Short mmCIF file of C-alpha atoms in Angstrom, two decimals:
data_model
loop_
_atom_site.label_atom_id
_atom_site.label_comp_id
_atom_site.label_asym_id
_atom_site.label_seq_id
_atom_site.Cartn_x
_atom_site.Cartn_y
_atom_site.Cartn_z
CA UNK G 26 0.00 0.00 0.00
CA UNK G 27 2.84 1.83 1.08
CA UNK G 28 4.31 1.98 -3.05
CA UNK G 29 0.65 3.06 -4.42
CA UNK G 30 0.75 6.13 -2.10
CA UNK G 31 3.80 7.10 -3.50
CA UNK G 32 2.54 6.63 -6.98
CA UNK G 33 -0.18 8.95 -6.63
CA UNK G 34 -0.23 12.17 -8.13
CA UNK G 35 -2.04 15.10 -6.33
CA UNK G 36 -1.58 18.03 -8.30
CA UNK G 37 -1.68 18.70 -12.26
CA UNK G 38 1.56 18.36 -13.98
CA UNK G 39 1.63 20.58 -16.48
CA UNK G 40 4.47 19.68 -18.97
CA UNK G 41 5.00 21.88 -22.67
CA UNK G 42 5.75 19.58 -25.20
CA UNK G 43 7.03 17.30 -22.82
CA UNK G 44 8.66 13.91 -23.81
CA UNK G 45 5.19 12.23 -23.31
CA UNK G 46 3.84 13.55 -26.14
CA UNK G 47 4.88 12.63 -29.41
CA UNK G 48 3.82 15.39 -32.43
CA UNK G 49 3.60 14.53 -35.79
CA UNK G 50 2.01 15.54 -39.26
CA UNK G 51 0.58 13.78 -42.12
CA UNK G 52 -1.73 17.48 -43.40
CA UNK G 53 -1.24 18.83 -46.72
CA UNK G 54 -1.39 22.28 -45.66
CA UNK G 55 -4.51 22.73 -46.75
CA UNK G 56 -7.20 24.87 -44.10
CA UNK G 57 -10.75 23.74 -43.60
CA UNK G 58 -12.68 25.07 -46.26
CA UNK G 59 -14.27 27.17 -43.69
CA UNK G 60 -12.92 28.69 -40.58
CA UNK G 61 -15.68 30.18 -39.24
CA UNK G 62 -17.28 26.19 -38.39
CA UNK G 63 -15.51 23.71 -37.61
CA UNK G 64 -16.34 19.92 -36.74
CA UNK G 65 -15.04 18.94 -33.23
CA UNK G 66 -15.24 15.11 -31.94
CA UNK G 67 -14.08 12.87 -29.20
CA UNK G 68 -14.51 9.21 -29.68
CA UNK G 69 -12.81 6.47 -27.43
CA UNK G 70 -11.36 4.30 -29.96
CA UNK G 71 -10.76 0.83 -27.72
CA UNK G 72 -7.53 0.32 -29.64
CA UNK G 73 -9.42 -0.20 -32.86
CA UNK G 74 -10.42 -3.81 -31.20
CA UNK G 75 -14.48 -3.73 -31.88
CA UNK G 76 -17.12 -3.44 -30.08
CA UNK G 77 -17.74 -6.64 -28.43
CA UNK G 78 -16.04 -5.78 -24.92
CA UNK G 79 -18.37 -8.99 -22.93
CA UNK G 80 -17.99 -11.09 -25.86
CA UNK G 81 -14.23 -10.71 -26.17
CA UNK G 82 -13.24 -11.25 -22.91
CA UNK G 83 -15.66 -14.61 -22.44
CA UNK G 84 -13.95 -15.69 -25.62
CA UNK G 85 -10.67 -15.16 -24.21
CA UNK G 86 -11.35 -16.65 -21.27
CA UNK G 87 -11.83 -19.90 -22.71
CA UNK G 88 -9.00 -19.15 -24.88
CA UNK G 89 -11.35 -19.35 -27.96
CA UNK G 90 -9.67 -16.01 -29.21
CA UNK G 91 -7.61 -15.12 -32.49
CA UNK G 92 -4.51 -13.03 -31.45
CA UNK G 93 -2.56 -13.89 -34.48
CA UNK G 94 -5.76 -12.34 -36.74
CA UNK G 95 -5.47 -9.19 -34.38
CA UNK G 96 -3.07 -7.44 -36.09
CA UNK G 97 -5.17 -7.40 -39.37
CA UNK G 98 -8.42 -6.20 -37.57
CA UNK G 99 -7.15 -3.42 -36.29
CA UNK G 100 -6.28 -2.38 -39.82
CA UNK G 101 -9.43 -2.81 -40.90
CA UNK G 102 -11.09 -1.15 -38.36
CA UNK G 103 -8.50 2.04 -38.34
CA UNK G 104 -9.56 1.96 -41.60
CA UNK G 105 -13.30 2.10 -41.98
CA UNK G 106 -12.78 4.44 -38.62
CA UNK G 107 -10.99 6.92 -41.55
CA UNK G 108 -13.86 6.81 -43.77
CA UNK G 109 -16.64 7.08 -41.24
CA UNK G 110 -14.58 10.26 -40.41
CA UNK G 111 -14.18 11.97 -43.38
CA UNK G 112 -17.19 10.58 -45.94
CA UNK G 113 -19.88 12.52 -44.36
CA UNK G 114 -22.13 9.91 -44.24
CA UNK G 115 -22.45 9.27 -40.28
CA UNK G 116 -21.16 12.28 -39.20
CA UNK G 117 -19.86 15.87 -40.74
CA UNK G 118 -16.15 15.29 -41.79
CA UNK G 119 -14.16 15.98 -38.86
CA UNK G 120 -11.44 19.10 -38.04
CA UNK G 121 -10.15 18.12 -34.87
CA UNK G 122 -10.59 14.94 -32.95
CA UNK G 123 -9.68 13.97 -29.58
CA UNK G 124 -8.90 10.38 -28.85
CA UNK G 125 -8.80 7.77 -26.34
CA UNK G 126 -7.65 4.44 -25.50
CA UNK G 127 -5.17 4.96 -28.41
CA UNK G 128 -2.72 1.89 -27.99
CA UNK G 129 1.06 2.58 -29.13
CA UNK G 130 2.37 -0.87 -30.30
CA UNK G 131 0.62 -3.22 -27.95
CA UNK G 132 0.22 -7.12 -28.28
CA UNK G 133 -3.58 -5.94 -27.91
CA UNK G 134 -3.52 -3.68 -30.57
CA UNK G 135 -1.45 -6.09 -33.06
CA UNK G 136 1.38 -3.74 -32.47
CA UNK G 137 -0.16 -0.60 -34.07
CA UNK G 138 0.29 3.21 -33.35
CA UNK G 139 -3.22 3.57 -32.93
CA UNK G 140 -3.11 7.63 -33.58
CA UNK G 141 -0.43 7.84 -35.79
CA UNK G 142 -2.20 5.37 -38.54
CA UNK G 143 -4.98 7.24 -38.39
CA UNK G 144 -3.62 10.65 -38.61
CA UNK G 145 -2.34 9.17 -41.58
CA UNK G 146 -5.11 8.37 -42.63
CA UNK G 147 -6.95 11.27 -42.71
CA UNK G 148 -4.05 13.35 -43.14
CA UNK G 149 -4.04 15.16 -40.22
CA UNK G 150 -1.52 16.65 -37.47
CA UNK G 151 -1.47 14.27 -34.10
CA UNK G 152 -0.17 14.77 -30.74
CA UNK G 153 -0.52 11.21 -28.74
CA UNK G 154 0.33 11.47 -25.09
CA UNK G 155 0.76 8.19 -23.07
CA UNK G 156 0.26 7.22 -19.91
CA UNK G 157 3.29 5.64 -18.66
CA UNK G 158 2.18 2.34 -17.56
CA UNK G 159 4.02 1.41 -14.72
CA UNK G 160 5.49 -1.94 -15.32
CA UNK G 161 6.18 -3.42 -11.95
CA UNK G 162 2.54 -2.50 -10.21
CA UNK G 163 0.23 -5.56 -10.19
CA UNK G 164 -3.29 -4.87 -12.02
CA UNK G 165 -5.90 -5.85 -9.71
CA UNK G 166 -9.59 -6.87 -10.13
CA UNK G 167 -11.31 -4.01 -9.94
CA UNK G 168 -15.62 -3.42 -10.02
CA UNK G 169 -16.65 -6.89 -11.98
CA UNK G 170 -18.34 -4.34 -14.38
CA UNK G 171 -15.21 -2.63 -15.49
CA UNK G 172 -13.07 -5.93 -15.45
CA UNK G 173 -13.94 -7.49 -19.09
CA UNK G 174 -11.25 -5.10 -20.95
CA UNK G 175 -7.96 -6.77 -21.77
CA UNK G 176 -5.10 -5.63 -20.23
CA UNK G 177 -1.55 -4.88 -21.42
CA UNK G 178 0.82 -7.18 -19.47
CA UNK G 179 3.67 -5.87 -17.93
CA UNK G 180 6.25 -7.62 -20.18
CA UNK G 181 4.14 -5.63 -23.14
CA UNK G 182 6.72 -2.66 -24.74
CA UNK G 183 3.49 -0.79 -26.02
CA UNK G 184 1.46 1.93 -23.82
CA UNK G 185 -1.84 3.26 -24.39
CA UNK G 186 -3.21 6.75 -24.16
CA UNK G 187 -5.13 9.91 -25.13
CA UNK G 188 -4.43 11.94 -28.49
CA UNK G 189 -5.45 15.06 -30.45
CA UNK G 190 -5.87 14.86 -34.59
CA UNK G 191 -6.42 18.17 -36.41
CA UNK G 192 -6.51 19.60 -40.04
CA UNK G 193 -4.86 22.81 -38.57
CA UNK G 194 -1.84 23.10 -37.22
CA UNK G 195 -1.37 22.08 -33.11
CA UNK G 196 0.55 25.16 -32.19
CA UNK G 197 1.19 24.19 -28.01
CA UNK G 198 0.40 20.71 -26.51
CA UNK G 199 0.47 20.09 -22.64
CA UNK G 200 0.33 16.65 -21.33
CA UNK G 201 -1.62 16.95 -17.88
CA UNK G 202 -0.88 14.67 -14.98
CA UNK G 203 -4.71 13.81 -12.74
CA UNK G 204 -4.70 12.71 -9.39
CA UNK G 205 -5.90 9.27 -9.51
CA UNK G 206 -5.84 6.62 -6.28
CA UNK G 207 -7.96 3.51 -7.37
CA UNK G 208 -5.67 1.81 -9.91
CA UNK G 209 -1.50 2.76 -9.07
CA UNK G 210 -1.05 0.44 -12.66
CA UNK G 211 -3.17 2.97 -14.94
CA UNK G 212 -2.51 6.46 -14.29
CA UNK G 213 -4.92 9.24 -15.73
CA UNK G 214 -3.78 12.06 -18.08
CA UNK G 215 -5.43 14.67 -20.16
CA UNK G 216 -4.20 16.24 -23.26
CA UNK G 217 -4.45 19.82 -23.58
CA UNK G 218 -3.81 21.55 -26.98
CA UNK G 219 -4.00 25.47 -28.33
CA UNK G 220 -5.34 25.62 -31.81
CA UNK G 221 -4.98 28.85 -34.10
CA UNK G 222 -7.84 29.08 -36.30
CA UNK G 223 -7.19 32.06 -38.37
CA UNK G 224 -6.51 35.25 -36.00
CA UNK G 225 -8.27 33.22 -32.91
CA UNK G 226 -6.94 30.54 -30.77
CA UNK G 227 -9.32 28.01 -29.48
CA UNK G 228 -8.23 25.57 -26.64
CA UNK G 229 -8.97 21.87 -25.85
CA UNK G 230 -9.08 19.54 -23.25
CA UNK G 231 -9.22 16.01 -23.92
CA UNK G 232 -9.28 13.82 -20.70
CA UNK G 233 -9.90 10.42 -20.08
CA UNK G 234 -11.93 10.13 -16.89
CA UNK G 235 -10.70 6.77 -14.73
CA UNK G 236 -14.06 4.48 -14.80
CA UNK G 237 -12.97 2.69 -11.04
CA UNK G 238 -12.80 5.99 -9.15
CA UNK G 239 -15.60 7.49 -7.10
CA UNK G 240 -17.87 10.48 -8.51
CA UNK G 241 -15.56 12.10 -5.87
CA UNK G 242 -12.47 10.91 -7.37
CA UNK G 243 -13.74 11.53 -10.93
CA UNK G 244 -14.86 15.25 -10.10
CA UNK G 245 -11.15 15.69 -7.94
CA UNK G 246 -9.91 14.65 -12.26
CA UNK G 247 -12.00 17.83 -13.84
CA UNK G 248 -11.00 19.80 -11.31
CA UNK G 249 -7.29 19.46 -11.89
CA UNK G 250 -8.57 20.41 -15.70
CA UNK G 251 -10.80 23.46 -14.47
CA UNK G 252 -7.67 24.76 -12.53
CA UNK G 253 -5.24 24.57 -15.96
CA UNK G 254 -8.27 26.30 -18.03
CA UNK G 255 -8.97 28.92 -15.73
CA UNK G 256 -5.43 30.27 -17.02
CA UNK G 257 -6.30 30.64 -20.27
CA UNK G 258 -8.20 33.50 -22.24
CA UNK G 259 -10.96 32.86 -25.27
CA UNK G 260 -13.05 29.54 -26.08
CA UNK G 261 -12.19 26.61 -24.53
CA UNK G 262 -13.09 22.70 -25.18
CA UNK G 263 -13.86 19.74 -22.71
CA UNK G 264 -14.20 16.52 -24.18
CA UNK G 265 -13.23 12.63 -23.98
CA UNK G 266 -14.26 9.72 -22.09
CA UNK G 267 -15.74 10.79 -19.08
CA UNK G 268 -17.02 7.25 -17.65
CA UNK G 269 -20.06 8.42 -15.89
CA UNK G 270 -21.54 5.21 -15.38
CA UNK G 271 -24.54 6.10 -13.56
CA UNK G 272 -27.47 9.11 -13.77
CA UNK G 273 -25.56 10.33 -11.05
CA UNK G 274 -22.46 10.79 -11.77
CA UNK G 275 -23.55 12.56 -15.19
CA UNK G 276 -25.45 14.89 -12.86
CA UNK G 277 -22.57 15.77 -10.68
CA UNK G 278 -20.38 15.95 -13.86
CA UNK G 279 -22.56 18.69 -15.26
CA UNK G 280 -23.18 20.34 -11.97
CA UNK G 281 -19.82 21.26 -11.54
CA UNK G 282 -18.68 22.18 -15.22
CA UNK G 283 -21.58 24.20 -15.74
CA UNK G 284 -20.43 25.91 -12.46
CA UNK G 285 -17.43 26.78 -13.90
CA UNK G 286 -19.46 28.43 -17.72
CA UNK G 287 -19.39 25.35 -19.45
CA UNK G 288 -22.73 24.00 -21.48
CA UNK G 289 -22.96 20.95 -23.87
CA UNK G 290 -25.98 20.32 -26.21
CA UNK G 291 -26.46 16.74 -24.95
CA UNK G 292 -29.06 15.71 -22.72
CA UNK G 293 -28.04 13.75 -19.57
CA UNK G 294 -28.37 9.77 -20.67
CA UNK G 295 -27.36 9.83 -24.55
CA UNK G 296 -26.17 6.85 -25.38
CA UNK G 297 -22.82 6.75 -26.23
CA UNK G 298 -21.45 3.34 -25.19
CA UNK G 299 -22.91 -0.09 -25.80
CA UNK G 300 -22.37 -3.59 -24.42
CA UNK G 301 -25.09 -5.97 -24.97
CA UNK G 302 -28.38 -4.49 -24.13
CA UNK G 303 -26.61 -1.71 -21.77
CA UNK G 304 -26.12 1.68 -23.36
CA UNK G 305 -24.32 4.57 -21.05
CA UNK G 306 -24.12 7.95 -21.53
CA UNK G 307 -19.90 8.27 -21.37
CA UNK G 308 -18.94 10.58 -23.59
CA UNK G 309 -19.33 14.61 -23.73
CA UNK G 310 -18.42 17.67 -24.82
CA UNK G 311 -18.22 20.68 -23.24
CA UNK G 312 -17.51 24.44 -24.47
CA UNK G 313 -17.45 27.76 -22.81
CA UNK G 314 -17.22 30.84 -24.75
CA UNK G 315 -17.89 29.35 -28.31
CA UNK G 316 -21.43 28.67 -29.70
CA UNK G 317 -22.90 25.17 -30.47
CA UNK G 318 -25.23 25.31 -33.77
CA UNK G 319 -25.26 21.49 -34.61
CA UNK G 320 -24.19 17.93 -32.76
CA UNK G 321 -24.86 14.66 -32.60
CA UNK G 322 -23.94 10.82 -32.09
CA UNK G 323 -22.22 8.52 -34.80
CA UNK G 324 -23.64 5.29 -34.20
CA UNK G 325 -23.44 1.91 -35.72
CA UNK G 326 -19.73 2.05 -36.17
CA UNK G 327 -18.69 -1.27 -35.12
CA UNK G 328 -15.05 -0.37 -34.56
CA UNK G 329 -14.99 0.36 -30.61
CA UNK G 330 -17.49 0.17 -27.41
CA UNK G 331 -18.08 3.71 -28.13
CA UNK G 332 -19.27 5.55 -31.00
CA UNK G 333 -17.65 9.30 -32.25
CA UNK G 334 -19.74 12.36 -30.63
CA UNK G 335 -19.51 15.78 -32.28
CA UNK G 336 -20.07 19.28 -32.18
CA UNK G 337 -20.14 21.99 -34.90
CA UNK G 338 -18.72 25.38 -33.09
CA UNK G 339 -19.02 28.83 -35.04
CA UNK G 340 -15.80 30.30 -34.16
CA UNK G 341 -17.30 33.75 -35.93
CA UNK G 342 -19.20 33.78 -32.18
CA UNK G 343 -16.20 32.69 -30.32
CA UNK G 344 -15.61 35.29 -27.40
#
């Protein structure tokens, strides 16, 4: 106990461009036709695995799994992720995304650089921040709810993490340290990122909430965020994987961002994660001084638990 007291972190570490974050570029240059609107998303990618997170984990506990085919699915689902993303068809094509659970060279992900691929893909600028896995902490069974994901074992040389994609160019990236208690082998970051669209800069937040803490513990996470954004001037984005896994911890969620100025057009208990016959309202998106004028939920995807959630922001409105 004594070791995952010293692994906790209670304070945000703020670190510029720091060697957890790895920026690269695959844009042409080219702007978004338009820079008055732009199409903002999170989605929670799950590694690019599928969607079946029950039926995966029965399968491999009766070792009826494929992990040599692995490799191969997570192509093909990084790559009808790209098209979803940029045909139009499910959702407008997307500007900037924010990312989670976005593997770098895991046995789970059949070794691929889960946002690099796909920044590739849709030729875009990335910044991937991981999370450090510590590889001599123990991972221990947690809620039976939240124990059907596979893990990464400590022998793995992969990470996972949180990452930012964008048509336009990433000019300052901060890789933010949360407090987190519950699990000393996962620790919880968020990606922060400045943006210059045209003569404005708009700022984003990407976090990915830690699904075993308390609604305490969770709320103790935004606040470390809240604390980083109340430094900064002009319109600023909250998005990701929250993991509010009940009514009420969406309700305490809102309660204190919308303390601090921030709204989202989503009503409490979207669905935005599936498993079976459970759907959970997970992911959001939250802005404060920008406007909202369209948004919606990309479902039917098949490529992750989750399914991408998006906003339209006039940045003509932007204050």
């Amino acid at each position: 106990m004594a070791r995952r007291s010293e692994s906790v972190s209670t304070t945000p570490d703020i670190q510029d461009n720091s060697p957890g974050i790895e920026l690269g570029s695959f844009a042409s240059g080219a702007t978004p036709a338009t820079l008055s609107k732009l199409i903002i998303a999170t989605y929670n990618i799950r590694y690019a695995v599928g969607s079946f997170l029950i039926t995966g984990s029965l399968l491999r506990r009766v070792r009826l799994s494929l992990p040599h085919r692995r490799a191969s699915l997570v192509e093909r689902h990084l790559s009808r992720a790209a098209i979803a993303l940029k045909d139009g068809r499910r959702l407008p094509p997307v500007d900037i995304l924010a990312l989670q659970e976005t593997d770098k060279e895991t046995a789970r992900a059949g070794r691929h650089h889960i946002a690099r691929e796909l920044a590739s893909a849709l030729s875009m600028n990335y910044a991937s921040a991981t999370a450090g896995l510590p590889r001599d902490e123990e991972q221990q069974p947690k809620q039976w709810y939240l124990d059907f994901e596979e893990h990464i074992a400590p022998d793995d040389t992969g990470d996972t993490g949180i990452a930012l994609l964008s048509r336009l160019p990433l000019a300052k990236t901060e890789r933010l340290a949360l407090p987190w208690t519950e699990c000393a082998w996962r620790p919880r970051l968020a990606l922060a990122a400045t943006i210059e669209v045209g003569s404005r800069q708009l700022h984003l937040f990407n976090s990915h909430i830690d699904p075993h803490a308390s609604i305490e513990g969770q709320l103790e996470q935004h606040r470390a965020i809240l604390d980083c954004a109340s430094q900064l001037e002009g319109p600023i984005i909250m998005l990701g994987d929250f993991n509010t896994l009940s009514r009420r911890s969406c309700v305490e969620m809102r309660r204190l961002l919308e303390a601090e100025g921030f709204t989202t057009p989503f009503a409490t208990g979207v669905a935005t994660w599936r498993a079976g016959l459970i759907r959970l309202h997970t992911d959001w998106i939250f802005v404060r001084g920008i406007e909202v004028t369209r948004w919606g939920v990309a479902r039917g995807l098949g490529v992750s638990d989750h399914w991408p959630v998006w906003v339209e922001v006039n940045m003509e409105k932007a204050v």
